[in-house]
Amino acid sequence: MKKDVELMKQYNFNAVRTSHYPNDPTFYDLCDELGLYVIDEANIETHANYDAVSRDGRYATAFLDRVRRMVIRDQNHPCIIGWSLGNEAGCGENHGCSAGWVRSYDPSRFVQYEGAVREKWGQVWPSNYTRRDNFLMTDVICPMYPTLEDMEHWLE
């Protein structure tokens, strides 16, 4: 693992997002030591039920528990610059609740979730950088698999 982090630094990588769950604590220790920034990602991924689970209140506690465990476990690592609310899990009220908890518990770091810039909280193109509810789930615009046209639009 140390060799992997050293190789990333050798090739001028400055940051990594864990995917799709928090990593072994040794990884964060190495990133602290060697100076690699980390966006720590909660183990939330719901491919088969993409949007339904993120909007179903029966799963709110599970979302929050996974996010809370990650933040509390890893909060003392200086390498962590932000918290990710998961990957490919739709976008809904359960993400909003989790983001709210993170912001109140650790206001020193940003929250990110790429699903928040999707059209209508779903896995539908194009990305919508002007949605009014984005700020509830993400502090940064971080589209997943943007098209060249999306990137050109963002540059404009």
Backbone as JSON, one array per atom type, in Angstrom:
{
  "sequence": "MKKDVELMKQYNFNAVRTSHYPNDPTFYDLCDELGLYVIDEANIETHANYDAVSRDGRYATAFLDRVRRMVIRDQNHPCIIGWSLGNEAGCGENHGCSAGWVRSYDPSRFVQYEGAVREKWGQVWPSNYTRRDNFLMTDVICPMYPTLEDMEHWLE",
  "N": [[0.83, -1.19, 0.0], [1.95, 1.24, 0.77], [3.8, 1.59, -1.25], [2.09, 2.0, -3.41], [0.92, 4.52, -2.76], [3.24, 6.09, -2.74], [3.95, 5.84, -5.43], [1.8, 7.15, -6.65], [2.26, 9.77, -5.73], [4.77, 10.18, -6.92], [4.06, 10.37, -9.59], [2.78, 12.77, -9.62], [0.18, 12.87, -8.58], [-2.17, 14.43, -6.57], [-4.42, 14.09, -5.09], [-7.03, 11.82, -4.05], [-10.08, 10.08, -4.41], [-11.7, 7.95, -2.31], [-13.15, 4.88, -3.22], [-15.54, 2.49, -3.33], [-16.23, 3.07, -0.76], [-15.17, 3.65, 2.64], [-11.66, 3.33, 3.15], [-9.05, 1.05, 4.33], [-7.73, 1.94, 7.49], [-4.95, 2.24, 7.5], [-4.3, 3.22, 5.0], [-5.12, 5.9, 5.14], [-3.37, 6.81, 7.1], [-0.95, 6.62, 5.71], [-1.43, 8.47, 3.66], [-1.63, 10.79, 5.2], [1.01, 10.93, 6.1], [2.51, 11.06, 3.69], [1.43, 13.11, 2.23], [-0.93, 13.14, 0.56], [-3.98, 14.25, -0.57], [-7.33, 13.41, 0.42], [-10.6, 12.47, -0.51], [-13.02, 11.21, 1.29], [-15.13, 8.45, 0.98], [-18.43, 7.41, 1.59], [-19.92, 4.19, 2.13], [-22.16, 3.87, 0.19], [-24.1, 2.78, -2.27], [-26.34, 2.08, -4.82], [-27.08, 0.63, -7.15], [-29.09, -1.22, -8.43], [-31.49, -0.21, -7.54], [-31.62, 2.55, -8.17], [-32.67, 5.35, -7.85], [-34.8, 5.01, -6.08], [-34.1, 4.1, -3.43], [-32.64, 6.22, -2.31], [-34.58, 8.08, -1.88], [-36.39, 6.99, -0.2], [-37.71, 6.97, 2.91], [-37.44, 4.85, 4.68], [-34.85, 4.06, 4.48], [-33.32, 6.08, 5.45], [-32.01, 6.12, 7.98], [-30.08, 4.14, 7.6], [-28.49, 5.3, 5.56], [-27.56, 7.59, 6.93], [-26.24, 6.4, 9.12], [-24.09, 5.07, 7.85], [-22.67, 7.2, 6.73], [-22.12, 8.72, 9.01], [-20.57, 6.91, 10.57], [-18.27, 6.76, 8.95], [-17.3, 9.44, 8.97], [-16.87, 9.94, 11.73], [-15.01, 7.94, 12.33], [-12.81, 8.69, 10.69], [-12.22, 11.38, 11.05], [-9.99, 12.6, 12.26], [-7.88, 12.56, 10.56], [-5.61, 14.47, 8.87], [-5.28, 14.39, 6.12], [-7.72, 14.19, 4.91], [-9.86, 16.04, 3.0], [-12.44, 16.36, 2.25], [-15.81, 15.03, 2.31], [-17.48, 12.38, 0.8], [-20.73, 11.49, -0.23], [-21.25, 8.98, -1.19], [-21.7, 6.79, -4.07], [-23.13, 6.6, -7.23], [-25.89, 6.35, -6.4], [-28.39, 7.41, -6.86], [-30.19, 10.35, -5.98], [-31.43, 11.96, -3.28], [-33.68, 12.74, -0.56], [-32.5, 11.32, 1.53], [-29.79, 11.62, 1.09], [-29.64, 14.35, 1.46], [-30.25, 14.61, 4.22], [-28.05, 13.28, 5.32], [-25.95, 14.89, 4.39], [-26.55, 17.26, 5.73], [-26.09, 16.49, 8.39], [-23.3, 15.97, 8.3], [-22.3, 18.53, 7.68], [-23.0, 19.93, 9.98], [-21.58, 18.56, 11.93], [-18.9, 18.54, 11.08], [-17.86, 21.26, 10.0], [-15.54, 22.1, 8.8], [-14.78, 20.85, 6.5], [-15.57, 20.08, 3.06], [-18.61, 18.81, 1.54], [-19.33, 16.36, -0.85], [-21.11, 15.15, -3.65], [-21.65, 13.45, -6.5], [-24.04, 12.74, -7.68], [-25.76, 14.81, -7.15], [-25.65, 16.73, -9.11], [-27.06, 15.8, -11.19], [-29.72, 15.7, -13.53], [-32.9, 16.25, -12.25], [-32.55, 14.64, -9.92], [-31.71, 12.16, -10.84], [-30.2, 9.48, -12.79], [-29.72, 10.75, -15.35], [-28.88, 12.27, -18.38], [-28.75, 15.64, -19.57], [-26.09, 16.85, -17.38], [-27.05, 19.03, -14.76], [-26.17, 21.97, -13.84], [-27.4, 24.06, -12.68], [-29.43, 23.5, -10.95], [-31.61, 24.15, -8.24], [-31.55, 22.79, -5.84], [-29.1, 21.6, -5.52], [-27.18, 22.49, -3.65], [-27.97, 21.35, -1.29], [-26.97, 18.77, -1.21], [-24.35, 18.78, -2.14], [-21.25, 20.53, -2.03], [-19.54, 21.11, -3.99], [-19.21, 21.13, -7.55], [-19.25, 18.23, -9.16], [-19.34, 16.39, -11.52], [-20.19, 13.1, -12.65], [-18.65, 11.13, -15.01], [-18.58, 13.15, -17.16], [-19.57, 14.51, -20.33], [-17.7, 15.58, -23.22], [-18.91, 17.84, -24.23], [-20.28, 18.73, -21.96], [-18.11, 19.49, -20.35], [-16.98, 21.52, -21.93], [-19.1, 23.34, -21.87], [-19.06, 23.99, -19.16], [-16.61, 25.34, -19.03], [-17.21, 27.64, -20.41]],
  "CA": [[0.0, 0.0, 0.0], [2.85, 2.4, 0.8], [4.38, 1.73, -2.59], [1.04, 2.6, -4.25], [0.81, 5.96, -2.46], [4.48, 6.71, -3.22], [3.86, 5.9, -6.89], [0.86, 8.24, -6.98], [2.97, 11.03, -5.51], [5.83, 10.27, -7.92], [3.45, 10.79, -10.85], [2.14, 14.06, -9.37], [-1.19, 12.84, -8.09], [-2.25, 15.16, -5.32], [-5.64, 13.75, -4.36], [-7.72, 10.6, -4.43], [-11.38, 9.83, -3.78], [-11.86, 6.53, -2.04], [-14.35, 4.39, -3.89], [-16.81, 3.15, -3.06], [-16.38, 2.85, 0.67], [-13.96, 4.07, 3.33], [-10.56, 2.36, 3.04], [-8.32, 0.6, 5.51], [-7.13, 3.1, 8.17], [-3.53, 2.37, 7.14], [-4.24, 4.07, 3.81], [-5.19, 7.3, 5.57], [-2.1, 7.1, 7.79], [0.06, 6.84, 4.66], [-1.75, 9.74, 3.0], [-1.21, 11.84, 6.14], [2.48, 10.96, 6.14], [3.13, 11.37, 2.4], [0.86, 14.33, 1.68], [-1.92, 12.93, -0.49], [-5.31, 14.65, -0.13], [-8.32, 12.34, 0.27], [-12.04, 12.66, -0.35], [-13.43, 9.94, 1.89], [-16.45, 8.13, 0.43], [-19.29, 6.5, 2.33], [-20.29, 2.98, 1.39], [-23.55, 3.96, -0.26], [-24.22, 2.56, -3.71], [-27.64, 1.4, -4.94], [-27.3, 0.43, -8.6], [-30.33, -1.85, -8.88], [-32.62, 0.65, -7.13], [-30.86, 3.79, -8.23], [-33.28, 6.52, -7.22], [-35.81, 4.67, -5.07], [-33.55, 3.98, -2.08], [-32.22, 7.52, -1.8], [-35.77, 8.88, -1.58], [-37.26, 6.2, 0.66], [-37.4, 7.26, 4.3], [-37.08, 3.64, 5.42], [-33.39, 3.89, 4.38], [-32.64, 7.29, 5.94], [-31.11, 5.78, 9.08], [-28.94, 3.4, 7.04], [-27.63, 6.29, 4.9], [-26.91, 8.42, 7.94], [-25.3, 5.58, 9.89], [-22.88, 4.82, 7.06], [-21.92, 8.46, 6.62], [-21.66, 9.09, 10.35], [-19.45, 6.03, 10.96], [-17.08, 7.15, 8.19], [-16.8, 10.73, 9.45], [-16.35, 9.81, 13.1], [-13.79, 7.12, 12.3], [-11.7, 9.27, 9.94], [-12.18, 12.83, 11.23], [-8.71, 13.11, 12.75], [-6.84, 12.45, 9.52], [-5.48, 15.73, 8.15], [-5.3, 14.21, 4.66], [-9.1, 14.24, 4.4], [-10.28, 17.41, 2.71], [-13.87, 16.39, 2.0], [-16.59, 13.82, 2.54], [-18.37, 12.0, -0.3], [-21.94, 10.82, 0.24], [-21.44, 7.7, -1.86], [-21.48, 6.71, -5.51], [-24.19, 5.99, -8.05], [-26.98, 5.98, -5.49], [-29.46, 8.37, -7.06], [-30.01, 11.54, -5.16], [-32.71, 12.25, -2.66], [-33.75, 13.28, 0.79], [-31.56, 10.63, 2.43], [-28.49, 12.29, 0.92], [-29.76, 15.67, 2.08], [-30.14, 14.44, 5.68], [-26.66, 12.94, 5.62], [-25.13, 16.09, 4.16], [-26.81, 18.19, 6.83], [-25.38, 16.02, 9.58], [-21.86, 16.18, 8.1], [-21.99, 19.97, 7.77], [-23.09, 20.38, 11.37], [-20.56, 17.88, 12.73], [-17.55, 18.92, 10.61], [-17.97, 22.37, 9.05], [-14.23, 22.46, 8.25], [-14.54, 20.13, 5.24], [-16.7, 20.13, 2.14], [-19.38, 17.61, 1.22], [-19.47, 16.22, -2.29], [-21.87, 14.02, -4.16], [-21.82, 13.71, -7.93], [-25.44, 12.57, -8.06], [-26.49, 16.06, -6.93], [-25.68, 17.58, -10.31], [-27.83, 15.1, -12.2], [-31.04, 16.23, -13.81], [-34.04, 15.72, -11.5], [-32.12, 13.62, -8.95], [-31.63, 10.85, -11.46], [-29.1, 9.14, -13.68], [-30.19, 11.19, -16.65], [-28.11, 13.37, -18.95], [-27.42, 16.18, -19.26], [-25.9, 17.36, -16.03], [-27.74, 20.29, -14.56], [-25.38, 22.71, -12.86], [-28.17, 25.19, -12.18], [-30.52, 23.05, -10.08], [-31.66, 24.93, -7.02], [-31.37, 21.97, -4.65], [-27.75, 21.03, -5.48], [-26.46, 22.88, -2.45], [-28.36, 20.5, -0.17], [-26.23, 17.53, -1.21], [-22.94, 18.9, -2.54], [-20.65, 21.86, -1.98], [-18.72, 21.26, -5.2], [-19.76, 20.52, -8.76], [-18.37, 17.09, -9.4], [-20.12, 15.46, -12.36], [-19.67, 11.77, -12.92], [-18.57, 10.81, -16.43], [-19.09, 14.25, -18.0], [-19.25, 14.47, -21.75], [-16.85, 16.68, -23.67], [-19.79, 19.01, -24.34], [-20.51, 19.23, -20.6], [-16.9, 20.17, -19.9], [-16.88, 22.77, -22.68], [-20.13, 24.24, -21.33], [-18.58, 24.45, -17.86], [-15.54, 26.3, -19.27], [-17.82, 28.9, -20.87]],
  "C": [[0.88, 1.26, 0.0], [3.45, 2.64, -0.58], [3.36, 2.37, -3.55], [0.94, 4.1, -4.03], [2.07, 6.68, -2.94], [4.47, 6.85, -4.74], [2.91, 7.01, -7.34], [1.55, 9.59, -6.82], [4.06, 11.24, -6.56], [5.29, 10.77, -9.25], [2.54, 12.0, -10.67], [0.65, 13.99, -9.11], [-1.19, 13.56, -6.76], [-3.45, 14.76, -4.47], [-6.24, 12.47, -4.91], [-9.08, 10.59, -3.72], [-11.48, 8.34, -3.54], [-13.14, 6.07, -2.72], [-14.46, 2.9, -3.68], [-17.19, 2.92, -1.61], [-15.12, 3.39, 1.34], [-12.9, 2.95, 3.28], [-10.02, 1.94, 4.4], [-7.67, 1.82, 6.17], [-5.65, 3.3, 7.84], [-3.36, 3.27, 5.92], [-4.25, 5.55, 4.2], [-3.93, 7.72, 6.32], [-1.0, 7.41, 6.77], [-0.18, 8.17, 3.95], [-1.39, 10.93, 3.89], [0.29, 12.03, 6.07], [3.08, 11.48, 4.84], [2.49, 12.55, 1.67], [-0.08, 14.15, 0.5], [-3.28, 13.3, 0.08], [-6.31, 13.53, -0.44], [-9.73, 12.91, 0.39], [-12.56, 11.29, 0.07], [-14.88, 9.66, 1.47], [-17.19, 7.1, 1.27], [-19.67, 5.3, 1.47], [-21.79, 2.97, 1.09], [-23.54, 3.86, -1.78], [-25.45, 1.67, -3.92], [-28.02, 1.08, -6.37], [-28.67, -0.1, -8.98], [-31.56, -1.01, -8.57], [-32.17, 2.1, -7.08], [-31.49, 4.95, -7.47], [-34.18, 6.17, -6.04], [-35.25, 4.69, -3.65], [-33.19, 5.34, -1.5], [-33.39, 8.41, -1.42], [-36.73, 8.18, -0.62], [-36.84, 6.39, 2.11], [-37.03, 6.03, 5.13], [-35.56, 3.41, 5.42], [-32.62, 5.08, 4.94], [-31.63, 6.97, 7.04], [-29.89, 5.04, 8.56], [-27.97, 4.35, 6.34], [-26.84, 7.06, 5.95], [-25.9, 7.62, 8.76], [-24.0, 5.35, 9.13], [-22.03, 6.07, 6.94], [-21.33, 8.83, 7.98], [-20.49, 8.22, 10.8], [-18.16, 6.42, 10.24], [-16.47, 8.43, 8.77], [-16.19, 10.6, 10.84], [-15.06, 9.0, 13.11], [-12.59, 7.89, 11.74], [-11.47, 10.76, 10.19], [-10.82, 13.39, 11.64], [-7.57, 12.96, 11.76], [-6.74, 13.78, 8.76], [-5.51, 15.59, 6.63], [-6.7, 14.37, 4.09], [-9.52, 15.69, 4.25], [-11.78, 17.5, 2.47], [-14.49, 15.03, 2.21], [-17.51, 13.58, 1.36], [-19.54, 11.19, 0.25], [-22.23, 9.51, -0.49], [-21.25, 7.82, -3.36], [-22.66, 6.02, -6.17], [-25.32, 5.46, -7.19], [-28.15, 6.93, -5.65], [-29.16, 9.63, -6.3], [-31.37, 11.89, -4.59], [-32.56, 12.74, -1.25], [-32.77, 12.6, 1.74], [-30.15, 11.19, 2.29], [-28.52, 13.66, 1.6], [-29.62, 15.6, 3.59], [-28.69, 14.15, 6.08], [-25.74, 14.14, 5.46], [-25.31, 17.1, 5.28], [-26.08, 17.79, 8.1], [-23.89, 16.29, 9.45], [-21.51, 17.65, 8.29], [-22.07, 20.46, 9.21], [-21.99, 19.78, 12.24], [-19.15, 18.35, 12.36], [-17.64, 20.04, 9.56], [-16.63, 22.76, 8.4], [-13.95, 21.8, 6.9], [-15.78, 20.21, 4.36], [-17.37, 18.76, 2.01], [-19.49, 17.55, -0.29], [-20.29, 14.99, -2.62], [-22.21, 14.28, -5.62], [-23.26, 13.54, -8.39], [-26.25, 13.86, -7.92], [-26.52, 16.96, -8.16], [-26.37, 16.87, -11.48], [-29.2, 15.74, -12.35], [-32.09, 15.51, -12.97], [-33.68, 14.56, -10.58], [-31.99, 12.25, -9.58], [-30.42, 10.68, -12.34], [-29.52, 9.48, -15.1], [-29.29, 12.32, -17.12], [-29.09, 14.4, -19.44], [-27.31, 16.55, -17.79], [-26.58, 18.71, -15.92], [-27.04, 21.05, -13.45], [-26.17, 23.86, -12.24], [-29.35, 24.76, -11.3], [-30.46, 23.81, -8.77], [-31.39, 24.1, -5.76], [-29.99, 21.32, -4.57], [-27.06, 21.28, -4.15], [-26.84, 22.04, -1.24], [-27.48, 19.27, -0.05], [-24.76, 17.66, -1.58], [-22.49, 20.35, -2.46], [-19.81, 22.13, -3.22], [-19.44, 20.61, -6.37], [-18.77, 19.45, -9.2], [-19.09, 16.06, -10.26], [-19.4, 14.14, -12.59], [-19.75, 11.53, -14.43], [-19.11, 11.95, -17.32], [-18.7, 14.06, -19.46], [-18.31, 15.63, -22.07], [-17.68, 17.96, -23.76], [-20.08, 19.61, -22.96], [-19.29, 20.02, -20.11], [-16.7, 21.5, -20.63], [-17.88, 23.79, -22.17], [-19.65, 24.81, -20.0], [-17.49, 25.5, -18.03], [-16.08, 27.65, -19.73], [-18.33, 29.67, -19.71]]
}
